Coordinates of C-alpha atoms in Angstrom, one line a residue:
M1 CA 0.0 0.0 -0.2
S2 CA 2.7 2.7 1.2
R3 CA 4.8 1.4 -2.0
A4 CA 1.6 2.4 -4.6
I5 CA 1.2 5.6 -2.4
A6 CA 5.0 6.1 -3.1
F7 CA 4.5 5.6 -6.6
G8 CA 1.8 8.1 -7.0
L9 CA 3.3 10.7 -5.6
L10 CA 6.3 10.3 -7.6
R11 CA 4.2 10.0 -10.7
A12 CA 2.4 13.0 -9.4
L13 CA 5.8 15.0 -9.0
L14 CA 7.1 14.1 -12.4
I15 CA 3.7 15.2 -13.9
I16 CA 4.3 18.8 -12.3
G17 CA 8.0 18.9 -13.1
G18 CA 7.1 18.1 -16.8
V19 CA 4.3 21.1 -16.9
I20 CA 6.7 23.1 -15.3
L21 CA 9.7 22.2 -17.6
L22 CA 6.9 22.7 -20.8
A23 CA 6.0 26.1 -19.6
W24 CA 9.5 27.4 -19.1
F25 CA 10.5 26.0 -22.4
L26 CA 7.5 27.9 -24.3
W27 CA 8.1 30.9 -22.4
E28 CA 12.3 30.7 -23.9
I29 CA 10.6 30.2 -27.2
Q30 CA 7.8 32.8 -27.0
S31 CA 9.2 34.8 -30.0
V32 CA 9.4 31.5 -32.2
L33 CA 6.2 30.5 -31.3
F34 CA 4.9 34.5 -32.4
Y35 CA 6.9 34.2 -35.6
I36 CA 4.8 31.2 -36.3
G37 CA 1.7 32.7 -35.2
I38 CA 1.9 35.4 -37.4
A39 CA 3.0 33.0 -40.3
A40 CA 0.1 31.4 -39.9
V41 CA -2.1 34.4 -40.2
L42 CA -0.3 35.6 -43.1
S43 CA -0.7 32.1 -45.0
L44 CA -4.6 32.0 -43.9
I45 CA -5.0 35.7 -45.7
G46 CA -2.8 34.4 -48.6
R47 CA -4.3 31.6 -49.0
P48 CA -7.8 32.8 -51.4
I49 CA -4.7 34.4 -53.3
V50 CA -2.6 31.2 -53.9
L51 CA -5.7 29.5 -54.8
F52 CA -6.7 31.9 -57.4
L53 CA -3.1 31.8 -58.8
R54 CA -3.1 28.5 -59.1
D55 CA -6.7 27.2 -60.2
Q56 CA -7.7 30.3 -62.0
L57 CA -4.6 31.6 -64.1
R58 CA -2.7 28.5 -64.1
F59 CA 0.4 29.6 -62.0
P60 CA 2.5 26.7 -60.6
N61 CA 2.0 26.3 -56.9
T62 CA 5.4 27.5 -56.2
L63 CA 5.2 30.4 -58.4
A64 CA 1.7 31.4 -57.1
V65 CA 3.3 31.3 -53.3
I66 CA 5.9 33.4 -54.1
V67 CA 3.5 35.8 -56.2
T68 CA 1.4 36.1 -53.1
L69 CA 4.2 36.6 -50.6
L70 CA 5.6 39.5 -52.8
F71 CA 2.4 41.2 -52.6
L72 CA 2.1 40.8 -49.1
F73 CA 5.3 42.1 -48.2
S74 CA 5.0 45.3 -50.4
I75 CA 2.2 45.6 -48.5
I76 CA 4.1 45.8 -45.4
V77 CA 7.2 47.5 -46.9
G78 CA 5.0 50.2 -48.1
A79 CA 3.4 50.7 -44.8
I80 CA 6.9 51.1 -43.3
L81 CA 8.0 53.4 -45.9
M82 CA 5.1 55.6 -45.3
V83 CA 5.9 55.8 -41.6
I84 CA 9.6 56.2 -41.8
P85 CA 9.4 59.8 -43.8
V86 CA 6.9 61.1 -41.1
I87 CA 9.1 59.8 -37.9
A88 CA 12.1 61.6 -39.7
E89 CA 10.3 64.8 -40.2
Q90 CA 8.5 64.7 -36.5
G91 CA 12.4 64.1 -35.3
E92 CA 13.3 67.3 -37.1
N93 CA 10.5 69.2 -36.0
I94 CA 10.5 68.2 -32.5
S95 CA 14.6 69.4 -32.5
K96 CA 13.3 72.8 -33.6
I97 CA 10.4 73.1 -31.0
N98 CA 10.4 76.5 -28.9
I99 CA 9.4 75.0 -25.4
E100 CA 8.7 77.9 -24.4
E101 CA 6.5 78.9 -27.3
V102 CA 4.6 75.3 -26.9
K103 CA 4.4 76.1 -22.9
E104 CA 2.7 79.6 -23.8
N105 CA 0.1 77.9 -26.6
L106 CA -0.8 75.2 -24.0
E107 CA -1.5 78.0 -21.4
V108 CA -3.6 80.0 -23.7
L109 CA -5.4 76.8 -24.7
N110 CA -6.1 76.1 -21.0
E111 CA -7.2 79.3 -20.3
Q112 CA -9.7 79.1 -23.1
I113 CA -11.1 76.0 -22.6
S114 CA -11.6 76.7 -19.0
D115 CA -13.3 79.9 -19.9
Y116 CA -15.4 78.6 -22.4
F117 CA -16.7 75.5 -20.5
G118 CA -16.8 77.6 -17.1
I119 CA -14.5 75.2 -14.9
N120 CA -11.8 76.2 -12.8
R121 CA -8.6 76.9 -14.4
V122 CA -5.9 73.9 -14.1
N123 CA -2.3 74.1 -14.5
V124 CA -2.0 71.0 -17.2
L125 CA 2.1 71.5 -17.2
E126 CA 2.3 71.2 -13.4
R127 CA 0.0 68.3 -13.3
I128 CA 1.9 66.4 -15.9
Q129 CA 5.5 67.5 -14.3
N130 CA 4.2 66.0 -11.0
L131 CA 3.4 62.8 -12.3
E132 CA 5.6 60.0 -10.6
F133 CA 5.6 58.4 -14.1
V134 CA 7.3 61.3 -15.9
R135 CA 9.6 62.3 -12.8
E136 CA 11.0 58.8 -12.9
N137 CA 11.3 58.1 -16.7
F138 CA 11.6 61.3 -18.5
T139 CA 15.2 62.5 -17.6
M140 CA 18.2 63.3 -20.1
D141 CA 19.1 59.7 -20.1
I142 CA 15.9 58.7 -21.9
V143 CA 17.5 60.1 -25.4
P144 CA 20.4 58.0 -25.7
Q145 CA 18.0 55.0 -24.3
F146 CA 15.5 56.0 -27.0
V147 CA 18.3 55.7 -29.7
N148 CA 19.6 52.4 -28.5
G149 CA 16.0 50.9 -28.3
F150 CA 15.3 51.8 -31.5
F151 CA 18.0 50.3 -33.1
G152 CA 17.8 47.1 -31.1
T153 CA 13.9 46.8 -32.0
L154 CA 15.2 47.4 -35.8
G155 CA 17.1 44.7 -35.9
S156 CA 14.6 42.1 -34.0
F157 CA 12.2 43.6 -36.4
M158 CA 14.1 42.6 -39.4
I159 CA 14.9 38.7 -38.3
G160 CA 11.2 38.7 -37.0
L161 CA 10.2 39.8 -40.7
F162 CA 12.7 37.6 -42.4
S163 CA 11.6 34.6 -40.0
I164 CA 8.0 35.0 -40.9
L165 CA 8.2 35.0 -44.4
F166 CA 10.0 32.0 -44.3
I167 CA 7.8 30.3 -42.7
S168 CA 4.7 31.5 -44.5
F169 CA 6.5 30.4 -47.7
F170 CA 6.4 26.7 -46.6
L171 CA 2.7 26.7 -44.7
L172 CA 1.7 28.6 -48.3
K173 CA 3.6 25.8 -50.2
D174 CA 2.5 23.0 -48.1
S175 CA -0.7 23.1 -46.6
R176 CA -0.6 20.0 -44.9
L177 CA 2.5 21.1 -43.0
L178 CA 0.1 22.4 -40.2
L179 CA -2.4 19.6 -40.6
E180 CA 0.1 16.8 -40.2
G181 CA 1.5 18.6 -36.7
V182 CA -2.1 18.7 -35.8
L183 CA -2.7 15.1 -36.8
V184 CA 0.5 14.0 -34.4
F185 CA -1.6 14.9 -31.2
S186 CA -4.4 12.6 -32.3
K187 CA -5.6 9.5 -31.4
K188 CA -5.6 6.5 -33.5
G189 CA -9.2 6.2 -35.3
N190 CA -9.7 9.9 -34.8
E191 CA -7.7 11.4 -37.8
G192 CA -10.9 12.3 -40.0
Q193 CA -12.3 14.0 -37.0
F194 CA -9.0 16.2 -36.8
L195 CA -9.3 16.5 -40.7
R196 CA -12.4 18.0 -40.6
A197 CA -12.2 20.0 -37.8
F198 CA -8.9 21.5 -38.9
T199 CA -10.3 22.3 -42.2
K200 CA -13.3 24.2 -41.0
I201 CA -11.1 26.3 -39.1
K202 CA -8.6 27.1 -41.8
Q203 CA -11.7 27.9 -43.8
L204 CA -13.5 30.1 -41.2
L205 CA -10.2 32.1 -40.2
S206 CA -9.0 32.3 -43.2
R207 CA -12.1 34.6 -44.3
Y208 CA -12.5 36.4 -40.9
F209 CA -9.1 37.7 -41.2
I210 CA -9.4 38.6 -44.9
G211 CA -12.3 40.4 -43.4
L212 CA -10.3 42.2 -41.0
V213 CA -8.2 43.4 -43.8
F214 CA -11.2 44.8 -45.6
Q215 CA -12.3 46.4 -42.6
I216 CA -9.1 48.2 -41.7
A217 CA -9.1 49.4 -45.7
I218 CA -12.7 51.2 -45.5
L219 CA -11.8 52.2 -41.8
F220 CA -8.7 53.9 -43.2
V221 CA -10.3 55.8 -46.0
L222 CA -12.7 57.1 -44.1
Y223 CA -11.0 58.7 -41.4
S224 CA -8.6 60.0 -44.0
V225 CA -11.8 61.6 -45.4
I226 CA -12.6 63.4 -42.3
L227 CA -8.5 64.5 -41.2
L228 CA -7.5 65.8 -44.9
S229 CA -10.8 67.6 -45.2
L230 CA -9.5 69.4 -41.5
G231 CA -6.0 69.9 -43.2
V232 CA -4.3 67.7 -40.2
Q233 CA -0.9 67.3 -41.6
N234 CA 0.2 63.2 -42.2
A235 CA -3.7 62.9 -42.0
L236 CA -2.8 59.3 -44.0
I237 CA -0.3 57.9 -41.3
I238 CA -2.8 58.9 -38.4
S239 CA -5.8 57.5 -40.4
F240 CA -3.5 54.2 -40.9
F241 CA -2.8 53.9 -37.3
C242 CA -6.3 54.6 -36.1
A243 CA -7.7 51.7 -38.5
L244 CA -5.2 49.5 -36.8
L245 CA -6.3 50.3 -33.5
N246 CA -9.8 48.7 -34.6
L247 CA -8.2 45.4 -34.4
I248 CA -8.6 45.7 -30.7
P249 CA -12.4 45.6 -30.1
Y250 CA -14.1 48.7 -28.1
L251 CA -10.6 49.7 -26.7
G252 CA -9.2 50.5 -29.8
P253 CA -11.6 52.6 -31.3
A254 CA -11.8 54.9 -27.9
I255 CA -7.9 55.3 -28.1
G256 CA -8.2 56.3 -32.1
Y257 CA -10.6 58.9 -31.1
V258 CA -8.2 60.1 -28.2
L259 CA -5.4 60.2 -30.6
M260 CA -7.3 61.9 -33.3
C261 CA -8.6 64.7 -31.3
A262 CA -4.9 65.3 -29.8
F263 CA -3.4 65.3 -33.4
V264 CA -6.2 67.9 -34.5
I265 CA -5.4 70.0 -31.4
S266 CA -1.6 69.8 -31.9
D267 CA -2.0 71.1 -35.5
N268 CA -3.6 74.3 -34.0
L269 CA -2.1 75.3 -31.0
G270 CA -1.9 78.7 -30.7
A271 CA -5.4 78.8 -32.6
N272 CA -8.3 80.5 -31.3
F273 CA -10.4 77.5 -29.2
T274 CA -13.8 78.5 -29.7
E275 CA -13.4 79.7 -33.5
I276 CA -10.9 76.8 -34.7
I277 CA -10.2 74.2 -32.5
L278 CA -13.6 73.5 -31.0
P279 CA -15.8 73.5 -34.4
K280 CA -12.8 70.9 -35.9
L281 CA -13.3 68.5 -32.6
I282 CA -16.7 68.7 -33.4
V283 CA -16.3 67.6 -36.9
V284 CA -14.0 64.9 -35.4
T285 CA -16.7 63.5 -33.0
I286 CA -19.4 63.6 -35.1
G287 CA -17.6 61.8 -38.5
Y288 CA -15.8 59.7 -35.8
G289 CA -19.1 58.6 -34.3
I290 CA -20.9 57.9 -37.9
I291 CA -17.9 55.8 -39.3
Q292 CA -17.8 53.7 -36.0
L293 CA -21.4 53.5 -36.5
I294 CA -21.3 52.0 -39.8
D295 CA -18.3 49.7 -38.5
N296 CA -20.5 48.1 -35.8
F297 CA -23.6 47.8 -38.1
L298 CA -22.0 47.2 -41.3
N299 CA -18.7 45.8 -41.3
Q300 CA -18.5 43.9 -38.0
P301 CA -21.9 41.7 -38.3
L302 CA -20.5 40.8 -41.8
I303 CA -17.3 40.2 -41.0
F304 CA -18.2 38.4 -37.3
G305 CA -21.5 37.0 -38.5
K306 CA -21.0 35.6 -41.9
S307 CA -16.9 34.8 -41.6
V308 CA -16.9 33.1 -38.0
R309 CA -21.0 32.5 -37.7
S310 CA -21.6 33.6 -34.4
H311 CA -24.3 36.1 -33.2
P312 CA -23.0 39.6 -32.3
L313 CA -24.1 39.2 -28.7
E314 CA -22.4 35.9 -28.4
I315 CA -19.1 37.7 -29.8
F316 CA -19.4 40.5 -27.8
I317 CA -19.7 38.1 -24.0
I318 CA -16.5 36.3 -25.5
I319 CA -14.7 39.5 -25.9
L320 CA -15.7 41.0 -22.6
I321 CA -14.8 37.8 -20.7
A322 CA -11.2 37.5 -22.9
G323 CA -10.6 41.3 -22.0
L324 CA -11.2 41.0 -18.7
V325 CA -8.8 37.8 -17.7
F326 CA -6.5 38.3 -20.7
G327 CA -6.0 41.9 -21.0
I328 CA -5.5 43.3 -24.7
L329 CA -4.4 40.3 -25.8
G330 CA -7.4 38.6 -24.8
L331 CA -9.4 41.0 -26.8
V332 CA -7.4 40.4 -30.0
L333 CA -7.5 37.0 -29.6
A334 CA -10.6 36.2 -28.3
I335 CA -12.3 35.4 -31.5
P336 CA -10.3 33.5 -33.3
L337 CA -9.5 31.3 -30.5
Y338 CA -13.6 31.1 -29.9
T339 CA -13.8 30.1 -33.4
A340 CA -11.4 27.3 -33.2
I341 CA -13.0 26.2 -29.6
K342 CA -16.2 25.8 -31.6
V343 CA -15.1 23.7 -34.3
I344 CA -13.5 20.8 -32.2
S345 CA -16.9 21.1 -29.7
K346 CA -18.9 20.6 -33.0
E347 CA -16.7 17.8 -34.0
F348 CA -15.8 15.9 -30.5
L349 CA -18.2 17.3 -28.2
S350 CA -21.6 17.2 -30.3
E351 CA -23.6 14.8 -27.8
Y352 CA -24.0 18.0 -25.5
K353 CA -27.3 20.1 -25.7
I354 CA -25.1 23.4 -25.2
V355 CA -22.6 22.4 -28.2
K356 CA -25.6 21.7 -30.2
K357 CA -27.1 25.2 -29.6
L358 CA -23.5 27.2 -29.8
T359 CA -22.6 25.3 -33.2
Q360 CA -25.7 24.7 -34.7
N361 CA -24.6 27.1 -37.7
L362 CA -21.3 26.0 -38.1

């Protein structure tokens, strides 16, 4: 009896040790897992392009994959080339900033806002300077730290980009690579269920990620119309970042609105608040609100409802739970992971009523 207990304890300790070792190993290779995840997303987005080139235009499979990756790569490089000149320009502008003039403009703006809304005047600069985060992090050492961090990040980005493109090439070229990796975990006799689940997940997520690309493109155009009409500098770059922020459900659009208003104010520092700044902020608020209504009632139902086949209320609850438990990462990954879980549940747990109800549209 004591021998069996000792054996059970030893087995439990070995299992716990194995789990800890596996968790440590996964943590150490998290960057590799991240590259594989991004490459998998790119392969899902590029899959319809490869199929079109291969089946409709009769491209050889390898050539279709290369053309697709070149197309995706050109989009990434185009976005980078669009951002770099703006960063260089802003860096040059920052070096020419007259700090005293900026302080005066902020004080004037503060006074105008306080007078217009009838509130007590708040010394914004003193409040910012007294923040503990500002005192601890914004010192004279921040400039060399920023430069070193920038070049280190740039090097890591280039390595990551090459790794992602390399992995994406083979995932697009041989679509069975992921499938064979998944089938390793299946029991003998369950290969058919794993195959059906994997194929369904791939189809749904491919449509979902392509839908997200179209969503970002539509928002980019609409945001650009607003900012260009107001004469905001670097309107296209600001619109692009605000559109990307919509990848974070609910929280992203709110951050985008704040950024857009901040850029409008910064472009008009020193101008009269009542006559110039406030009307522009009203235009941004109304335009942004209309765009969000279009996105919430037209774009998202088409993307979430049609692509992943889930009810909008169901999606909202899942995103809310994921955000509360896992934060921003949970908001971003909630829908893809939930879709995969639904498909797997339908294949392996279809005897339960709740699973039948949730997966009836799959």
